[in-house]
mmCIF file of C-alpha atoms and ligand atoms in Angstrom:
data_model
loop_
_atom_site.group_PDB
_atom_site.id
_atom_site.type_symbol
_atom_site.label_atom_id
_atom_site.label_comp_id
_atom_site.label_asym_id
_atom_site.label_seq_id
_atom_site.Cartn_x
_atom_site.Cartn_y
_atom_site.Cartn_z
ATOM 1 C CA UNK M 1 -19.802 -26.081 -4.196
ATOM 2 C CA UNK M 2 -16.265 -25.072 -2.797
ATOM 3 C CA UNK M 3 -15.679 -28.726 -1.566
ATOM 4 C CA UNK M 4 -17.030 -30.215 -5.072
ATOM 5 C CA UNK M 5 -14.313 -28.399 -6.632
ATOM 6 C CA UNK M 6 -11.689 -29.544 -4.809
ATOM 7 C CA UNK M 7 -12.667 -32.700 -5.042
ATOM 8 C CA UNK M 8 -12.491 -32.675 -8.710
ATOM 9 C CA UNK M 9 -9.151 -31.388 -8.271
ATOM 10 C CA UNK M 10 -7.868 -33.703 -6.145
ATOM 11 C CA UNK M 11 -9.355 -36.668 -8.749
ATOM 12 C CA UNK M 12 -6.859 -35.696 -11.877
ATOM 13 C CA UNK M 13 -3.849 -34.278 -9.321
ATOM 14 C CA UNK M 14 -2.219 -36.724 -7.931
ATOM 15 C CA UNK M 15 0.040 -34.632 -5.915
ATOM 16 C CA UNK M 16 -2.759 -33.074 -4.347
ATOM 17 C CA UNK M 17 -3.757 -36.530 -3.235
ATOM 18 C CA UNK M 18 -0.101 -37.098 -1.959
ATOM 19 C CA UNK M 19 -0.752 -33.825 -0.067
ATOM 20 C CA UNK M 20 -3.344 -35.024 1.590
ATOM 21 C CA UNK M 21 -2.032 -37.919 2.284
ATOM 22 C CA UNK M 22 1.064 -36.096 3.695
ATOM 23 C CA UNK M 23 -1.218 -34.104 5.419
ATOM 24 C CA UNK M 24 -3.189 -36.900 7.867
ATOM 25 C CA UNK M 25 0.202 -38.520 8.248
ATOM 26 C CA UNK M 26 1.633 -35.330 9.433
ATOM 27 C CA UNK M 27 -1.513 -34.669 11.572
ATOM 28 C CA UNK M 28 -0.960 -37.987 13.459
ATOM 29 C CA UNK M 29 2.708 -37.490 14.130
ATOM 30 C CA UNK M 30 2.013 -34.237 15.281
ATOM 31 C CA UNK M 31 -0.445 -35.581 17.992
ATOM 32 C CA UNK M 32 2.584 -37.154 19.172
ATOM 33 C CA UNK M 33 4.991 -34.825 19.212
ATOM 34 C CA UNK M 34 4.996 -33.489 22.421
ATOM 35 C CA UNK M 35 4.892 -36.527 24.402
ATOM 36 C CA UNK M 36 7.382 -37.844 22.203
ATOM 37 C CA UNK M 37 9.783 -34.670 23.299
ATOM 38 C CA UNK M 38 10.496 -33.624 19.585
ATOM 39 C CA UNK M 39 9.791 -30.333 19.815
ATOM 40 C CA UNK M 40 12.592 -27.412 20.436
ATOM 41 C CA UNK M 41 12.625 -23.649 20.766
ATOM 42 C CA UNK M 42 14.879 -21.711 19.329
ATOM 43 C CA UNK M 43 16.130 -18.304 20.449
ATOM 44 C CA UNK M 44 16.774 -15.104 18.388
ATOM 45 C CA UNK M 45 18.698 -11.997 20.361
ATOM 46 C CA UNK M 46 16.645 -8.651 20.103
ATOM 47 C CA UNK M 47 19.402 -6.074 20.968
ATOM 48 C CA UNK M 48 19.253 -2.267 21.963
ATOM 49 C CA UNK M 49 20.128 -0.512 18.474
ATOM 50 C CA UNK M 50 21.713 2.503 20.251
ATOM 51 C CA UNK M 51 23.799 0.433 22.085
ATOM 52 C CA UNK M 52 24.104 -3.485 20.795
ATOM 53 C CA UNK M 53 23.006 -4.501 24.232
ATOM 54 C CA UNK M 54 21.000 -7.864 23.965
ATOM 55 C CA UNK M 55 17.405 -6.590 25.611
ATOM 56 C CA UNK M 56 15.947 -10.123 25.141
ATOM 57 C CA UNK M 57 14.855 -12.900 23.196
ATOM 58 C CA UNK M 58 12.176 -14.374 20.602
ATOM 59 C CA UNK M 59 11.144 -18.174 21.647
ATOM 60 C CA UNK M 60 10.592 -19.860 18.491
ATOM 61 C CA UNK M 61 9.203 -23.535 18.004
ATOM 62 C CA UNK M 62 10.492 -26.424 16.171
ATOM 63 C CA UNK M 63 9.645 -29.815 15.590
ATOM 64 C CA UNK M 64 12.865 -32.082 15.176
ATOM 65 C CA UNK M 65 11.202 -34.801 13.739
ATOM 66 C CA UNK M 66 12.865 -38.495 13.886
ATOM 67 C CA UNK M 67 13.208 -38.162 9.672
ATOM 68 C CA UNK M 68 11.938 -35.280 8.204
ATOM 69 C CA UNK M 69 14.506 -33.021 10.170
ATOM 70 C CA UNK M 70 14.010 -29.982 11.552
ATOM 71 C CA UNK M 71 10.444 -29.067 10.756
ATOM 72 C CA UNK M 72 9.493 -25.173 11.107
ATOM 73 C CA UNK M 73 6.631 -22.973 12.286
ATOM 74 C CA UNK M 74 5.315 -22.009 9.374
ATOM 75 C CA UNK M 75 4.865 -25.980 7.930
ATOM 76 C CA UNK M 76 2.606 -27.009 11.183
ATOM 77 C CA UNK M 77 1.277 -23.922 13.591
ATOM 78 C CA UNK M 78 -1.450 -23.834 10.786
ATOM 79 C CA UNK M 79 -1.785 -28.118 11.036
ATOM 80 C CA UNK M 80 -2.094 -27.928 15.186
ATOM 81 C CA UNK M 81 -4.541 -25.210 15.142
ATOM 82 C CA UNK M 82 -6.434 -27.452 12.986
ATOM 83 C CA UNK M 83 -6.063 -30.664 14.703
ATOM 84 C CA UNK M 84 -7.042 -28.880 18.141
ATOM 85 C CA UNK M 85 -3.012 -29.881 19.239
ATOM 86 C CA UNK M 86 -2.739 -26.186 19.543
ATOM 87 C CA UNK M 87 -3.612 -25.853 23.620
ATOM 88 C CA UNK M 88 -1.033 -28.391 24.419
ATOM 89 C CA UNK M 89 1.781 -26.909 22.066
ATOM 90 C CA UNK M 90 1.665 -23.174 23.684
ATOM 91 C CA UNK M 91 1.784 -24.851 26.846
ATOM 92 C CA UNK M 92 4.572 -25.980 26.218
ATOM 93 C CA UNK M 93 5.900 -23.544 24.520
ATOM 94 C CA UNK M 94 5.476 -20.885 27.296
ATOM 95 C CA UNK M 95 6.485 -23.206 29.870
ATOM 96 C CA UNK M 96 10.037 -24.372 28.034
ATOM 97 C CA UNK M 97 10.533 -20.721 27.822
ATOM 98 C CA UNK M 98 9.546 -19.678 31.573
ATOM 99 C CA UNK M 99 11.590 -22.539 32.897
ATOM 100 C CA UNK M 100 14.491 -21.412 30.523
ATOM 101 C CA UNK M 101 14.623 -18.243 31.273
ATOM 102 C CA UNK M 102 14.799 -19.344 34.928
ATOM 103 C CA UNK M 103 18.196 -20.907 34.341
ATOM 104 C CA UNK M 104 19.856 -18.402 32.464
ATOM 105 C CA UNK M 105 18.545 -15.705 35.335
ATOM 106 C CA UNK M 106 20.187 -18.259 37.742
ATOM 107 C CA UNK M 107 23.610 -18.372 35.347
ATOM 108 C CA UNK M 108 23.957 -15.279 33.009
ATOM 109 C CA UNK M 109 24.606 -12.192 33.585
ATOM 110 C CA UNK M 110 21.148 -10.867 31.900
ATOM 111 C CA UNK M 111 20.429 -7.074 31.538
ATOM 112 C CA UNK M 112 18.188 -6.163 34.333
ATOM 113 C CA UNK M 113 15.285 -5.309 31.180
ATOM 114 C CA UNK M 114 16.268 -9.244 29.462
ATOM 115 C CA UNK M 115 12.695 -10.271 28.292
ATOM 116 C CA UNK M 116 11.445 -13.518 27.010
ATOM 117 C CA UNK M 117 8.974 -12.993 23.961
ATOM 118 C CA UNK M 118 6.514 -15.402 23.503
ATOM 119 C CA UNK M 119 4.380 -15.965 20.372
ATOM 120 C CA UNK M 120 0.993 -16.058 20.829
ATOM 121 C CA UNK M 121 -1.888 -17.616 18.528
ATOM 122 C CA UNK M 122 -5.337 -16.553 17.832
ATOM 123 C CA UNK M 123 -7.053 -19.028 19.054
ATOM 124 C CA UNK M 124 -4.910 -19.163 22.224
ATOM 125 C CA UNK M 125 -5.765 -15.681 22.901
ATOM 126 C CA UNK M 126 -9.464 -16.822 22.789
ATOM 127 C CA UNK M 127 -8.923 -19.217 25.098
ATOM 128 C CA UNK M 128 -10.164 -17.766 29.210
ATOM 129 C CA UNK M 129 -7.915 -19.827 30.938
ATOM 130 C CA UNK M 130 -4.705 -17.974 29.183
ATOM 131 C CA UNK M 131 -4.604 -15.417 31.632
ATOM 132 C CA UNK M 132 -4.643 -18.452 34.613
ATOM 133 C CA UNK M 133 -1.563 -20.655 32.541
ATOM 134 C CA UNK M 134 0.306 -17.760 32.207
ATOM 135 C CA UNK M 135 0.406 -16.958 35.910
ATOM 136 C CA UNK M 136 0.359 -20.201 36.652
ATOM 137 C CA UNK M 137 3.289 -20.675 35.065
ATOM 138 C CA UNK M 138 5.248 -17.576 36.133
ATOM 139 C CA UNK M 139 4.864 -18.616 39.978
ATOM 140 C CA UNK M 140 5.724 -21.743 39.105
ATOM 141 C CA UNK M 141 9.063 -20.920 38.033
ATOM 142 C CA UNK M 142 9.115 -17.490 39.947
ATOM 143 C CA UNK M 143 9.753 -15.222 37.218
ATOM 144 C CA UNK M 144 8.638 -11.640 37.438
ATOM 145 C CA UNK M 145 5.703 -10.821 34.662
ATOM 146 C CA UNK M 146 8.181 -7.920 33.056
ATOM 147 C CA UNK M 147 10.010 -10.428 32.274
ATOM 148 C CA UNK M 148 7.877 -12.120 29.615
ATOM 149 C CA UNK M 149 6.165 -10.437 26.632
ATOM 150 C CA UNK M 150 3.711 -12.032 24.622
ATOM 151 C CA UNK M 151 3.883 -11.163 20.651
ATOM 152 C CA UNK M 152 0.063 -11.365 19.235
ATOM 153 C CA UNK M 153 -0.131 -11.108 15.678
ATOM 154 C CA UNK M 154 -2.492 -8.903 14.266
ATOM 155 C CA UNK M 155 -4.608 -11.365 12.868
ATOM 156 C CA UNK M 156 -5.324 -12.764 16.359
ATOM 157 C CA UNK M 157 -7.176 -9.738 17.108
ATOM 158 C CA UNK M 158 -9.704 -9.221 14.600
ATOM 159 C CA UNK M 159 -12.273 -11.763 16.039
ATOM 160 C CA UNK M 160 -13.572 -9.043 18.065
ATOM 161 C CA UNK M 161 -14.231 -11.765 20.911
ATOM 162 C CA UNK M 162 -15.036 -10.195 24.026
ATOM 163 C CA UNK M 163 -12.513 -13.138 25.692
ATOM 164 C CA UNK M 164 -9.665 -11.287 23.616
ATOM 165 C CA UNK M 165 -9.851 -8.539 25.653
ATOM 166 C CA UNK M 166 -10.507 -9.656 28.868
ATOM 167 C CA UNK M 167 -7.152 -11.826 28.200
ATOM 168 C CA UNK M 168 -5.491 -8.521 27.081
ATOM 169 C CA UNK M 169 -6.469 -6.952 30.148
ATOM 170 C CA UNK M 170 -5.662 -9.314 32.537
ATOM 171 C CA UNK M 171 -2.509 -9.804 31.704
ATOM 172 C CA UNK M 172 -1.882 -6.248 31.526
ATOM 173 C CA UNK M 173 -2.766 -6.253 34.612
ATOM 174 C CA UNK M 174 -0.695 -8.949 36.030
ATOM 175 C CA UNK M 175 2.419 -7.011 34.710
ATOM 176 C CA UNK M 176 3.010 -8.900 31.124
ATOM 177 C CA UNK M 177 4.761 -7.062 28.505
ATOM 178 C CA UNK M 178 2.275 -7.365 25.284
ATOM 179 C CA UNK M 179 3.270 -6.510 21.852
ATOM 180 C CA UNK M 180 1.089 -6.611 18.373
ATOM 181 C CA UNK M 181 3.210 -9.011 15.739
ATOM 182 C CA UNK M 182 3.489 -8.544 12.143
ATOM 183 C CA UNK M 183 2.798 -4.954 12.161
ATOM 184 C CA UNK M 184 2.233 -3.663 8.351
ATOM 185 C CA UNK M 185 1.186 -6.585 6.850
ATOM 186 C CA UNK M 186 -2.046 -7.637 5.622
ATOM 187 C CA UNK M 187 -3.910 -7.928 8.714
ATOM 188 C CA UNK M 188 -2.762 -4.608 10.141
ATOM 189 C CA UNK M 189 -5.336 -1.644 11.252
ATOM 190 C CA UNK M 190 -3.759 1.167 12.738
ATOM 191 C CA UNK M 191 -6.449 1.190 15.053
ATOM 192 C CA UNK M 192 -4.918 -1.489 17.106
ATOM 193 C CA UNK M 193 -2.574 1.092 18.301
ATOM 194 C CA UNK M 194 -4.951 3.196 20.222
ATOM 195 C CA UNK M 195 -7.860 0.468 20.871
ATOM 196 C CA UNK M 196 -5.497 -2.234 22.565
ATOM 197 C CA UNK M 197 -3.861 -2.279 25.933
ATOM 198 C CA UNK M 198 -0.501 -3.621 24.228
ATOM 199 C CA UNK M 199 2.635 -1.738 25.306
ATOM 200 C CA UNK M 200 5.029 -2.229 21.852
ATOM 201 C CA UNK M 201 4.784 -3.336 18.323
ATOM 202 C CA UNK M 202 6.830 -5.815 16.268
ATOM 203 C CA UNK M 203 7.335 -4.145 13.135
ATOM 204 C CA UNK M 204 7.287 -7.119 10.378
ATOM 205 C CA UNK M 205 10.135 -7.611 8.511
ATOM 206 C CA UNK M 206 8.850 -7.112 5.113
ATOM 207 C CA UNK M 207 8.919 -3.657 6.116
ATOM 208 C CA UNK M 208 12.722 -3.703 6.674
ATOM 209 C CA UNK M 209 13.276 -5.491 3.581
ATOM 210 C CA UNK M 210 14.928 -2.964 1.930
ATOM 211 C CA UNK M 211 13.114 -1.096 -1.173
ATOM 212 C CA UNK M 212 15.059 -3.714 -3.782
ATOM 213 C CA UNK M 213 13.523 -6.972 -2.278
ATOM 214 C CA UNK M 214 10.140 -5.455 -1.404
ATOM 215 C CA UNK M 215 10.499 -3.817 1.441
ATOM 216 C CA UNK M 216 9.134 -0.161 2.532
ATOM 217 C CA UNK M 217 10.588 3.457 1.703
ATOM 218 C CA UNK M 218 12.771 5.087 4.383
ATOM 219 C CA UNK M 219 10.030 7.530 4.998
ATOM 220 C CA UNK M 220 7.361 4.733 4.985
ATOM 221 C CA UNK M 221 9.353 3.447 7.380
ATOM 222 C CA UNK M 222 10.019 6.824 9.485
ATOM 223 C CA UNK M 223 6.207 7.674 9.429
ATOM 224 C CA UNK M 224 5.859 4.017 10.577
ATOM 225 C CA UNK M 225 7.893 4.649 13.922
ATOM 226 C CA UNK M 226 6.409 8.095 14.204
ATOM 227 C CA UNK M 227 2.942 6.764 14.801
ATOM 228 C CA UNK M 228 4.037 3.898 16.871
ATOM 229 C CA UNK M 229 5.888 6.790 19.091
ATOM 230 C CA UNK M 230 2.971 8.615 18.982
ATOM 231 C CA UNK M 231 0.898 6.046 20.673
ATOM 232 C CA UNK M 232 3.510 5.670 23.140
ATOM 233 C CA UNK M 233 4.577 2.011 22.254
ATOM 234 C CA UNK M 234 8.138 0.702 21.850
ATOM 235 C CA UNK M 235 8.912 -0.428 18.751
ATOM 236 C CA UNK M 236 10.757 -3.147 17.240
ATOM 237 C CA UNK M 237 12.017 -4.483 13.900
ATOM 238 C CA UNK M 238 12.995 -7.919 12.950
ATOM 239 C CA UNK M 239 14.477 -8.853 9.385
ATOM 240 C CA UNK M 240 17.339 -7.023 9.946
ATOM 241 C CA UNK M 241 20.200 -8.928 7.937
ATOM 242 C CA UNK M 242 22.202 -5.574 6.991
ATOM 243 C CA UNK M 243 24.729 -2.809 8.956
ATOM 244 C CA UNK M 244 22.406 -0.451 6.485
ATOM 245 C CA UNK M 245 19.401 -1.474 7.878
ATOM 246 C CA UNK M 246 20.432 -1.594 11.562
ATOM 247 C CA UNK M 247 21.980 2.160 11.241
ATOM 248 C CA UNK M 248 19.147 3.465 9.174
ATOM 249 C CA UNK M 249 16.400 2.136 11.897
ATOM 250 C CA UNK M 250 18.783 3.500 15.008
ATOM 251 C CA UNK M 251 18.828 7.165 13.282
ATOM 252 C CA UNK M 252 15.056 6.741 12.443
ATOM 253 C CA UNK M 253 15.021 6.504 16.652
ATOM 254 C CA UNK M 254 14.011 2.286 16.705
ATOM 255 C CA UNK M 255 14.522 1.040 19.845
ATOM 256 C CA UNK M 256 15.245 -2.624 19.293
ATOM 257 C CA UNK M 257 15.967 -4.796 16.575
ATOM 258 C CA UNK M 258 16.331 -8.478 15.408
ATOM 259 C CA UNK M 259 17.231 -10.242 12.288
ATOM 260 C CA UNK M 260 20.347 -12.158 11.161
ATOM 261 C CA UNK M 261 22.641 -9.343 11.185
ATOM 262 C CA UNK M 262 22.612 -9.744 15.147
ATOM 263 C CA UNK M 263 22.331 -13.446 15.434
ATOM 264 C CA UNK M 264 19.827 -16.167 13.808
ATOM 265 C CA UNK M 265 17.877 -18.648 16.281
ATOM 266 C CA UNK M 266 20.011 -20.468 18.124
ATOM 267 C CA UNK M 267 19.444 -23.830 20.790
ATOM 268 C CA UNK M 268 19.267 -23.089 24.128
ATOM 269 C CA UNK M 269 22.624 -25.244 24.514
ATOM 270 C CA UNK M 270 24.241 -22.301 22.471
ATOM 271 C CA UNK M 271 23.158 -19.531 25.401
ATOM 272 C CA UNK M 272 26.407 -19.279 26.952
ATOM 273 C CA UNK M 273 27.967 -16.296 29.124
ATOM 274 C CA UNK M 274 30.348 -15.785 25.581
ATOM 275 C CA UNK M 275 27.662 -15.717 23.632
ATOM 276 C CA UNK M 276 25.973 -12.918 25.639
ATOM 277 C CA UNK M 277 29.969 -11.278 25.463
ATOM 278 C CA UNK M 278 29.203 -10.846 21.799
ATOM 279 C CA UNK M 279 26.352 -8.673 22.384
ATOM 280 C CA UNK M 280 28.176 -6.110 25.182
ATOM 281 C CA UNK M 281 27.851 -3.490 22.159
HETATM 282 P P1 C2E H 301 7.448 -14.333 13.552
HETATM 283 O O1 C2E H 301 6.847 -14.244 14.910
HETATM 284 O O2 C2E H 301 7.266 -13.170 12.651
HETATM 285 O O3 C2E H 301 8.990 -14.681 13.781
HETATM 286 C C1 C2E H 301 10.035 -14.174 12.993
HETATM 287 C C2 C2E H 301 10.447 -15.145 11.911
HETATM 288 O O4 C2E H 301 11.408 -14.521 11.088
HETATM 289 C C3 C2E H 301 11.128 -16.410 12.445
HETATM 290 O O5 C2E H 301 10.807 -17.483 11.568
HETATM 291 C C4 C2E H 301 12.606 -16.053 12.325
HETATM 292 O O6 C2E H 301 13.458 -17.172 12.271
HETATM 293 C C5 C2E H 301 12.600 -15.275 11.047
HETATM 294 N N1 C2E H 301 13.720 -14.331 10.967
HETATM 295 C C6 C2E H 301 14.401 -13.774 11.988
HETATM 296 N N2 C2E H 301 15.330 -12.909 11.564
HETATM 297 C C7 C2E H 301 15.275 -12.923 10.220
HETATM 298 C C8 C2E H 301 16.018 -12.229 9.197
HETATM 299 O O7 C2E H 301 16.912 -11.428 9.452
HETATM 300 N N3 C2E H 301 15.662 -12.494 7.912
HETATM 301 C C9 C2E H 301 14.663 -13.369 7.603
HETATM 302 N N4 C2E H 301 14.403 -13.579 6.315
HETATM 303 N N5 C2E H 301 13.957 -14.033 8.535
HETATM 304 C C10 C2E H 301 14.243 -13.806 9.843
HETATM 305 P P2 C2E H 301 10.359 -18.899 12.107
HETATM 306 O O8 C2E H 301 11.161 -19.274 13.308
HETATM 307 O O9 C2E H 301 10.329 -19.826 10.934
HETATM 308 O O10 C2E H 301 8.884 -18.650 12.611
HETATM 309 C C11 C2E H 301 7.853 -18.367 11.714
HETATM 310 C C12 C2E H 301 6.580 -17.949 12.420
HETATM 311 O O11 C2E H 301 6.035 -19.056 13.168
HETATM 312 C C13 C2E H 301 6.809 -16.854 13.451
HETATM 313 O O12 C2E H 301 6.849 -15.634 12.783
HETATM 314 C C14 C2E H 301 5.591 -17.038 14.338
HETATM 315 O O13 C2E H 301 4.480 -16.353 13.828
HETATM 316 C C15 C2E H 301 5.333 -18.533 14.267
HETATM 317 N N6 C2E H 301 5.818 -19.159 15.507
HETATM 318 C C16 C2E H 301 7.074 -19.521 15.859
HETATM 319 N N7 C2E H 301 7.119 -20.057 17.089
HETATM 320 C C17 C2E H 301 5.844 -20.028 17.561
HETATM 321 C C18 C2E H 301 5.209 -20.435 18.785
HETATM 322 O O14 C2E H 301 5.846 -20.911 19.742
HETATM 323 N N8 C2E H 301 3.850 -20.244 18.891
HETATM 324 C C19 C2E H 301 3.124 -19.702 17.884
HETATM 325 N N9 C2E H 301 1.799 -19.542 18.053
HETATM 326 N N10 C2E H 301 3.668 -19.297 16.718
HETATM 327 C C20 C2E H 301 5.019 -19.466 16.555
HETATM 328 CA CA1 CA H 302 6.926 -13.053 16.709
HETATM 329 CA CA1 CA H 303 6.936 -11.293 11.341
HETATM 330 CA CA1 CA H 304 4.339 -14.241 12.036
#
C-alpha cells in the first residue's frame, strides 16, 4: 500500500519525478566516486576547554564532485548505504585518515593525546571484518590504536546484532578509543552509557545550541555531563560557535569541545605547524 501511494505521488509531482531522477543519477556517480578520487576529508580541531590545547580531530567526508561542487555528508552517507557503496567509502575514509595522521605525526608537533576521530556507520559496525580493517590498517601505517577513536552514532547501536558487540569489544580490546555520537538526540537511551564498552560520548550539538535556537537549559546541560561523569566517560561537545558556550561548558567541567568558535573543517593542505600555533591556548 505504502509503495502505491507514492507512486500516485510521484504521477501528479513532477519534482518528485526529477528527484528520482536526480536520485539514480546521483547513485551512479557515486559508484564512481572513489575510483575517480573525488572524495576529501575534512578536519575539525577538538581542543581541551580548560586549556585551548588542540586534543585532536573529527575526519569528515566530502565528495568534490566535477559540477555539483562540494557535496556533503548529509546529501549521500544515506545514498551509499543504500547503493551498498558504503564498505568501500569507510575504507577509505579510515584509511585517508590513518595515513594522514601518519604524516602530521612525522611533521607536527602533535600533543602526545592528538586523536583522529573517525565516524562510524551502522551498517559498518555490523560488518565482522571491521575489527580486521581497522587493525589492518593501523599496522599498515604504524599508528598506535589510542590514537584513533571511532564516533558511533547512537542509532548504529540499536540493532541489537550480536556482531555489534563483538566489534565493540574487539576493538576495545585492541586499544581503540570508542565514543557514542549524537548523544541527546532522538535515538539516544541512556542505557548505552552503562551497557556499552565505549570510553566517551559526543554530546550533539543541538544540545549546545543555546536555549534561543533550540538548544538545552544550562542545567539540562549540567545534569547531561553529570551522568556522562558518572559513568566514567569523557565527554565532548560540538556546535560550539560562541565564547558563551565554550566558558559555560568549561565551568560545567566539559572536557573537550568543537564547533566553529575553535575552527570549522578545514583540508588537510590547511594542517600546518601555524595552524596548530593558533591552538597553543
Ligand atoms: P557529525 O558526526 O555529528 O559531525 C558534526 C557535523 O557538525 C559536521 O557536519 C560539522 O561540519 C558540523 N559542525 C561542526 N561544528 C559546527 C558548529 O559549530 N555549528 C554547526 N551548525 N555545525 C557544526 P558535516 O561535515 O556536514 O557532517 C554531517 C554528518 O555526516 C556527520 O555528523 C556524520 O554523522 C556524517 N559523516 C561525516 N563524515 C562521515 C564519514 O566519514 N563516515 C560516516 N559514516 N559518516 C560521516
Ligand atoms: Ca561525529
Ligand atoms: Ca552531531
Ligand atoms: Ca551525525
Amino acid at each position: 500500500a505504502k509503495n502505491k501511494a507514492a507512486v500516485k505521488v510521484a504521477l501528479f509531482e513532477p519534482n518528485l519525478l526529477n528527484a528520482r531522477r536526480l536520485h539514480r543519477v546521483l547513485a551512479a556517480e557515486l559508484q564512481d566516486s572513489i575510483e575517480n578520487n573525488e572524495m576529501v576529508l575534512h578536519y575539525q580541531p577538538i581542543v581541551e576547554l580548560a586549556t585551548g590545547k588542540l586534543l585532536g580531530v573529527e575526519a569528515l567526508v566530502r565528495w568534490q564532485h566535477p559540477t555539483r561542487g562540494l557535496v556533503m555528508p548529509d546529501e549521500f552517507i544515506d545514498l551509499a548505504e543504500e547503493i551498498g557503496a558504503m564498505p568501500n567509502l569507510a575504507a577509505w575514509v579510515l584509511q585517508t585518515a590513518l595515513a594522514r595522521l601518519r604524516q602530521w605525526q612525522q611533521t607536527l608537533e602533535l600533543d602526545p593525546r592528538f586523536t583522529v576521530r573517525v565516524n562510524i556507520s551502522a551498517t559498518q559496525l555490523q560488518r565482522p571484518y571491521l575489527l580486521d580493517d581497522v587493525q589492518r590498517l593501523l599496522l599498515a601505517e604504524g599508528i598506535n590504536p589510542s590514537a584513533l577513536v571511532l564516533e558511533l552514532t547512537e542509532y548504529s547501536m540499536v540493532t541489537g546484532n550480536e556482531w555489534d558487540l563483538y566489534s565493540f569489544q574487539g576493538l576495545r580490546k585492541l586499544g581503540v578509543g570508542l565514543a557514542i555520537d549524537d548523544f541527546g538526540t532522538g535515538y539516544s537511551s541512556i542505557s548505552y552509557l552503562r551497557t556499552l564498552p565505549v570510553d566517551g560520548v559526543k554530546l550533539d550539538r543541538s544540545l549546545i545550541g543555546g536555549p534561543t535556537d533550540g538548544g538545552a537549559s544550562r542545567p539540562f546541560i549540567a545534569a547531561i555531563l553529570q551522568l556522562v561523569k558518572s559513568c566514567n566517560l569523557a565527554a565532548t561537545c560540538e556546535g560550539v560557535e560562541t565564547l558563551e558556550q565554550a566558558a559555560m561548558l568549561t565551568e560545567l567541567g566539559c572536557e573537550t569541545g568543537q564547533g566553529y568558535y575553535f575552527g570549522r573543517p578545514v583540508p588537510a593542505a590547511d594542517i600546518t605547524s601555524s595552524w596548530l600555533e593558533s591552538f597553543q591556548g
